GROMACS .gro file of C-alpha atoms in nm:
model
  166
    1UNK     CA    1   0.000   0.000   0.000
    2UNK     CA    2   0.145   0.359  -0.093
    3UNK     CA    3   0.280   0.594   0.190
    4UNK     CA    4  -0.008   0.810   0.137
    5UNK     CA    5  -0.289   0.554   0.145
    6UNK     CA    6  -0.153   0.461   0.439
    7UNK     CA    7  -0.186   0.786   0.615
    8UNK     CA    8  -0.530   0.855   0.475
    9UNK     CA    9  -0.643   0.517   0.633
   10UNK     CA   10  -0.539   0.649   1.025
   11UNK     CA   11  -0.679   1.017   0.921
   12UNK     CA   12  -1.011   0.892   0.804
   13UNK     CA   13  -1.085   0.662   1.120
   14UNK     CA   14  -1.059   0.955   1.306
   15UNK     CA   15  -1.222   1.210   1.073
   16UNK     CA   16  -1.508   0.988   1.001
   17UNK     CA   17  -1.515   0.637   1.175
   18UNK     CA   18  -1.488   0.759   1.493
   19UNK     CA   19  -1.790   0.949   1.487
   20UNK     CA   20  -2.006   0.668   1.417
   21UNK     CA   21  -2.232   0.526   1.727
   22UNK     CA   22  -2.190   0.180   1.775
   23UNK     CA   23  -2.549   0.178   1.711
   24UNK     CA   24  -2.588   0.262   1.364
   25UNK     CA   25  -2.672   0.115   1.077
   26UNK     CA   26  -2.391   0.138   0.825
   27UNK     CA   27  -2.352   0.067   0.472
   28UNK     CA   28  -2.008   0.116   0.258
   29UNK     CA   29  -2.025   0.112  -0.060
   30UNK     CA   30  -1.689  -0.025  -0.228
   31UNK     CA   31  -1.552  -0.187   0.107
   32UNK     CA   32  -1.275  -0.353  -0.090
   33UNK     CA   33  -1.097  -0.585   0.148
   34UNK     CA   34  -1.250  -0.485   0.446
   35UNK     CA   35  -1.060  -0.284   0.675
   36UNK     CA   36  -1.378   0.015   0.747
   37UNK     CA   37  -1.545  -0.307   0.857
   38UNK     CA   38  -1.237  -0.448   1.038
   39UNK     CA   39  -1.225  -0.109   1.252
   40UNK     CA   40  -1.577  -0.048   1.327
   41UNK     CA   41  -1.585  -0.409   1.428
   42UNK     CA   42  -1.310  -0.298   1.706
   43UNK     CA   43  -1.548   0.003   1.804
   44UNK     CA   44  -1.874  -0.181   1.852
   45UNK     CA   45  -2.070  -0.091   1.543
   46UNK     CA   46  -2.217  -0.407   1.459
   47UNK     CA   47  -2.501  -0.334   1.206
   48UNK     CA   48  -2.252  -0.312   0.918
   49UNK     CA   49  -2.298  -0.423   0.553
   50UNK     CA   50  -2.045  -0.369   0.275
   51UNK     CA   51  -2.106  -0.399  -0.098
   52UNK     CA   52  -1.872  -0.423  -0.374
   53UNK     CA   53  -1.854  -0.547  -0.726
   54UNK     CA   54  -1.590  -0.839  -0.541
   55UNK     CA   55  -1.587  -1.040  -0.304
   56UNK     CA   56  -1.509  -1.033  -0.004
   57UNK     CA   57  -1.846  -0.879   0.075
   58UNK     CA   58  -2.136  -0.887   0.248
   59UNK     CA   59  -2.357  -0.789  -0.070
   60UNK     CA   60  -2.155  -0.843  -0.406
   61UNK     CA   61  -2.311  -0.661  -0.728
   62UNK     CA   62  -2.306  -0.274  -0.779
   63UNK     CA   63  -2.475   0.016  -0.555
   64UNK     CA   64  -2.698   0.132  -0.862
   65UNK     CA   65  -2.936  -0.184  -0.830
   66UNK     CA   66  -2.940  -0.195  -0.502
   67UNK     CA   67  -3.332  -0.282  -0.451
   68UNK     CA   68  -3.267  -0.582  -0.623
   69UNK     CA   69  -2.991  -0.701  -0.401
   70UNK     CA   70  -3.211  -0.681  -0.117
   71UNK     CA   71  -3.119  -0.330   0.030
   72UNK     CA   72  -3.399  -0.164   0.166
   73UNK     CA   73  -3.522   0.193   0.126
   74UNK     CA   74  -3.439   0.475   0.396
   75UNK     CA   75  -3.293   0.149   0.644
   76UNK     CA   76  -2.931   0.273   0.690
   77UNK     CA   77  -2.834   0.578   0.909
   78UNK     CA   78  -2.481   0.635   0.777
   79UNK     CA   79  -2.336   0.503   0.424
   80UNK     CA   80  -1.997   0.541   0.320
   81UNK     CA   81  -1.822   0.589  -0.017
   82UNK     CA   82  -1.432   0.611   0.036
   83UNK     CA   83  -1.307   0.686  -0.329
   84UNK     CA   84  -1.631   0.544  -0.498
   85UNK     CA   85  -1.835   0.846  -0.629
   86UNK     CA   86  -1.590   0.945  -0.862
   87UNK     CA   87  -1.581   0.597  -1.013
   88UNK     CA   88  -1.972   0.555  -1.005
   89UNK     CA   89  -2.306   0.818  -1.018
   90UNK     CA   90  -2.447   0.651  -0.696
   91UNK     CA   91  -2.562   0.964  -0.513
   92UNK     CA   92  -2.921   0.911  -0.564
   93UNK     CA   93  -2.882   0.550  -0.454
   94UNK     CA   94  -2.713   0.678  -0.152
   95UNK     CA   95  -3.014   0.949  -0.064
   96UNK     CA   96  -3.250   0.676  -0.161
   97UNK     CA   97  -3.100   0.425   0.113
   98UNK     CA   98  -3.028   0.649   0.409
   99UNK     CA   99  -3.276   0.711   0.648
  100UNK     CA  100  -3.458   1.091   0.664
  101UNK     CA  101  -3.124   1.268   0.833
  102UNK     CA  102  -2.879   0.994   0.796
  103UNK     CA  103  -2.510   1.087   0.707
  104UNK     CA  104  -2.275   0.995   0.379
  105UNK     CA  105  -1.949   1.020   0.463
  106UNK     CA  106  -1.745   1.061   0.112
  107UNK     CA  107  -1.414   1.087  -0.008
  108UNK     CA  108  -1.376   1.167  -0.406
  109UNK     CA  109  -1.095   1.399  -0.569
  110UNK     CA  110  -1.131   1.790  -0.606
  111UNK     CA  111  -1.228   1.781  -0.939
  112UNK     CA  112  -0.963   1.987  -1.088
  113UNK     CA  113  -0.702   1.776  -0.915
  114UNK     CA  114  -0.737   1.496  -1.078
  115UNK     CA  115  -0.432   1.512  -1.264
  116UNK     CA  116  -0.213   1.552  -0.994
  117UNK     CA  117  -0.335   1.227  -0.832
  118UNK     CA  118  -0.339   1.029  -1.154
  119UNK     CA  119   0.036   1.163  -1.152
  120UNK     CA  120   0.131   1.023  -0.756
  121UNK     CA  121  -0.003   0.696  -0.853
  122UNK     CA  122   0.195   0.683  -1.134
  123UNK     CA  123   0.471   0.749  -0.941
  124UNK     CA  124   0.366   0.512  -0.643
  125UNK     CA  125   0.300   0.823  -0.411
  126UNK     CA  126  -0.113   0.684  -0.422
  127UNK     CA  127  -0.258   0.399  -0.454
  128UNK     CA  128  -0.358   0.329  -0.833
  129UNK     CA  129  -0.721   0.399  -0.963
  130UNK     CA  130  -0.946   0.059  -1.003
  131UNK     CA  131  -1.116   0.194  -1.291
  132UNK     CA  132  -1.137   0.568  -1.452
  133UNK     CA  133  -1.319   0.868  -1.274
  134UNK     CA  134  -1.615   0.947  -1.494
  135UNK     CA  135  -1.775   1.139  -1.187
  136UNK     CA  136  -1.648   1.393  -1.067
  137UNK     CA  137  -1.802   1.637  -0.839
  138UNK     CA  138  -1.814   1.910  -0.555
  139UNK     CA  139  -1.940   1.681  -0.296
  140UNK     CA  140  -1.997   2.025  -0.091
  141UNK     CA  141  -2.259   2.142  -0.371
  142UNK     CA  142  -2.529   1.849  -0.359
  143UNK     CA  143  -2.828   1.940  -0.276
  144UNK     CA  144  -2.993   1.610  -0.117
  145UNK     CA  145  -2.719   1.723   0.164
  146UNK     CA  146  -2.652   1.950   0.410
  147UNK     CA  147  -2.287   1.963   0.465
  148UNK     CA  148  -2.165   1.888   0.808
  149UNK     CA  149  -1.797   1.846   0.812
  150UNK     CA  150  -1.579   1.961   0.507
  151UNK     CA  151  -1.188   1.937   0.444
  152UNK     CA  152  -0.934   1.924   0.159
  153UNK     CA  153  -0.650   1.747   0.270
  154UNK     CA  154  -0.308   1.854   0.095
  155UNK     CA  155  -0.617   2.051  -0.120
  156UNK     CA  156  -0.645   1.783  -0.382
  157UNK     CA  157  -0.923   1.585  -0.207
  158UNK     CA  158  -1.224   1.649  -0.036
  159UNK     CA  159  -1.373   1.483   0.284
  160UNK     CA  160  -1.708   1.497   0.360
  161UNK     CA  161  -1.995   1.404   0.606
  162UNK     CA  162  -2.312   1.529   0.447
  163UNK     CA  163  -2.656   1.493   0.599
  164UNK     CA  164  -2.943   1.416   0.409
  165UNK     CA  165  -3.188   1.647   0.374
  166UNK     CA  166  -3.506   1.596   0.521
   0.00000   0.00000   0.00000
């Protein structure tokens, strides 16, 4: 794993893990090999599914047909997207699945950074992209969300925890 994935791993678990109550209901969208899961495990969140297009997941197939792999409508009161919405339109998915008030917590590149970060991971500063960003977007300008906590680390990506309009 790259230097700075690493250190984006131990910022987000503060940032955004960390603010989670061990009684939510999570889903993460993209959970790759598990770690979010792994750590909120430690914490006592229990009510935690991931989905990805691999396994290992809880739910394998992709976020956009998510009533037909059993998630239900407004039943989750945080999801998370770690460098997924820039690979994948799933915003409306994500509004569709959180409950009235419930929080995304995203990660997705500032938009006109792109290039530097396809750069780093070409130079092994990042981790390399799993597929291309078609999607990219000011995660502070959606409107289904109010947002709650905003940064730009190193200014080249943005952090967000958004709440869901009600």
């Amino acid at each position: 794993m790259a230097i700075l994935s690493r250190m984006a791993r131990l910022l987000k678990q503060h940032f955004f893990l960390d603010r989670i109550p061990s009684h939510a209901s999570v889903l993460e969208i993209g959970c790759g090999e598990g770690w979010v899961r792994s750590y909120l495990k430690q914490r006592g969140v229990l009510d935690y599914t991931g989905i990805d297009i691999e396994p290992p997941a809880s739910i394998v197939g992709d976020i956009r047909d998510w009533e037909s792999l059993g998630i239900e409508r407004a039943s989750k009161d945080v999801v998370i997207a770690f460098e997924v919405i820039e690979h994948v339109d799933c915003i409306q998915a994500c509004v569709a699945i959180l409950k009235s008030r419930g929080y995304l917590m995203a990660t997705s590149p500032v938009p006109r950074c792109d290039t530097v970060l396809s750069w780093m991971e070409r130079v092994g500063i990042n981790q390399q992209r799993t597929s291309a960003h078609v999607n990219l977007l000011s995660l502070q300008e959606l409107s289904q969300f109010k947002p709650v906590h905003f940064k730009k680390p190193a200014g080249i990506v943005q952090w967000a925890i958004l709440r869901k309009r009600a």
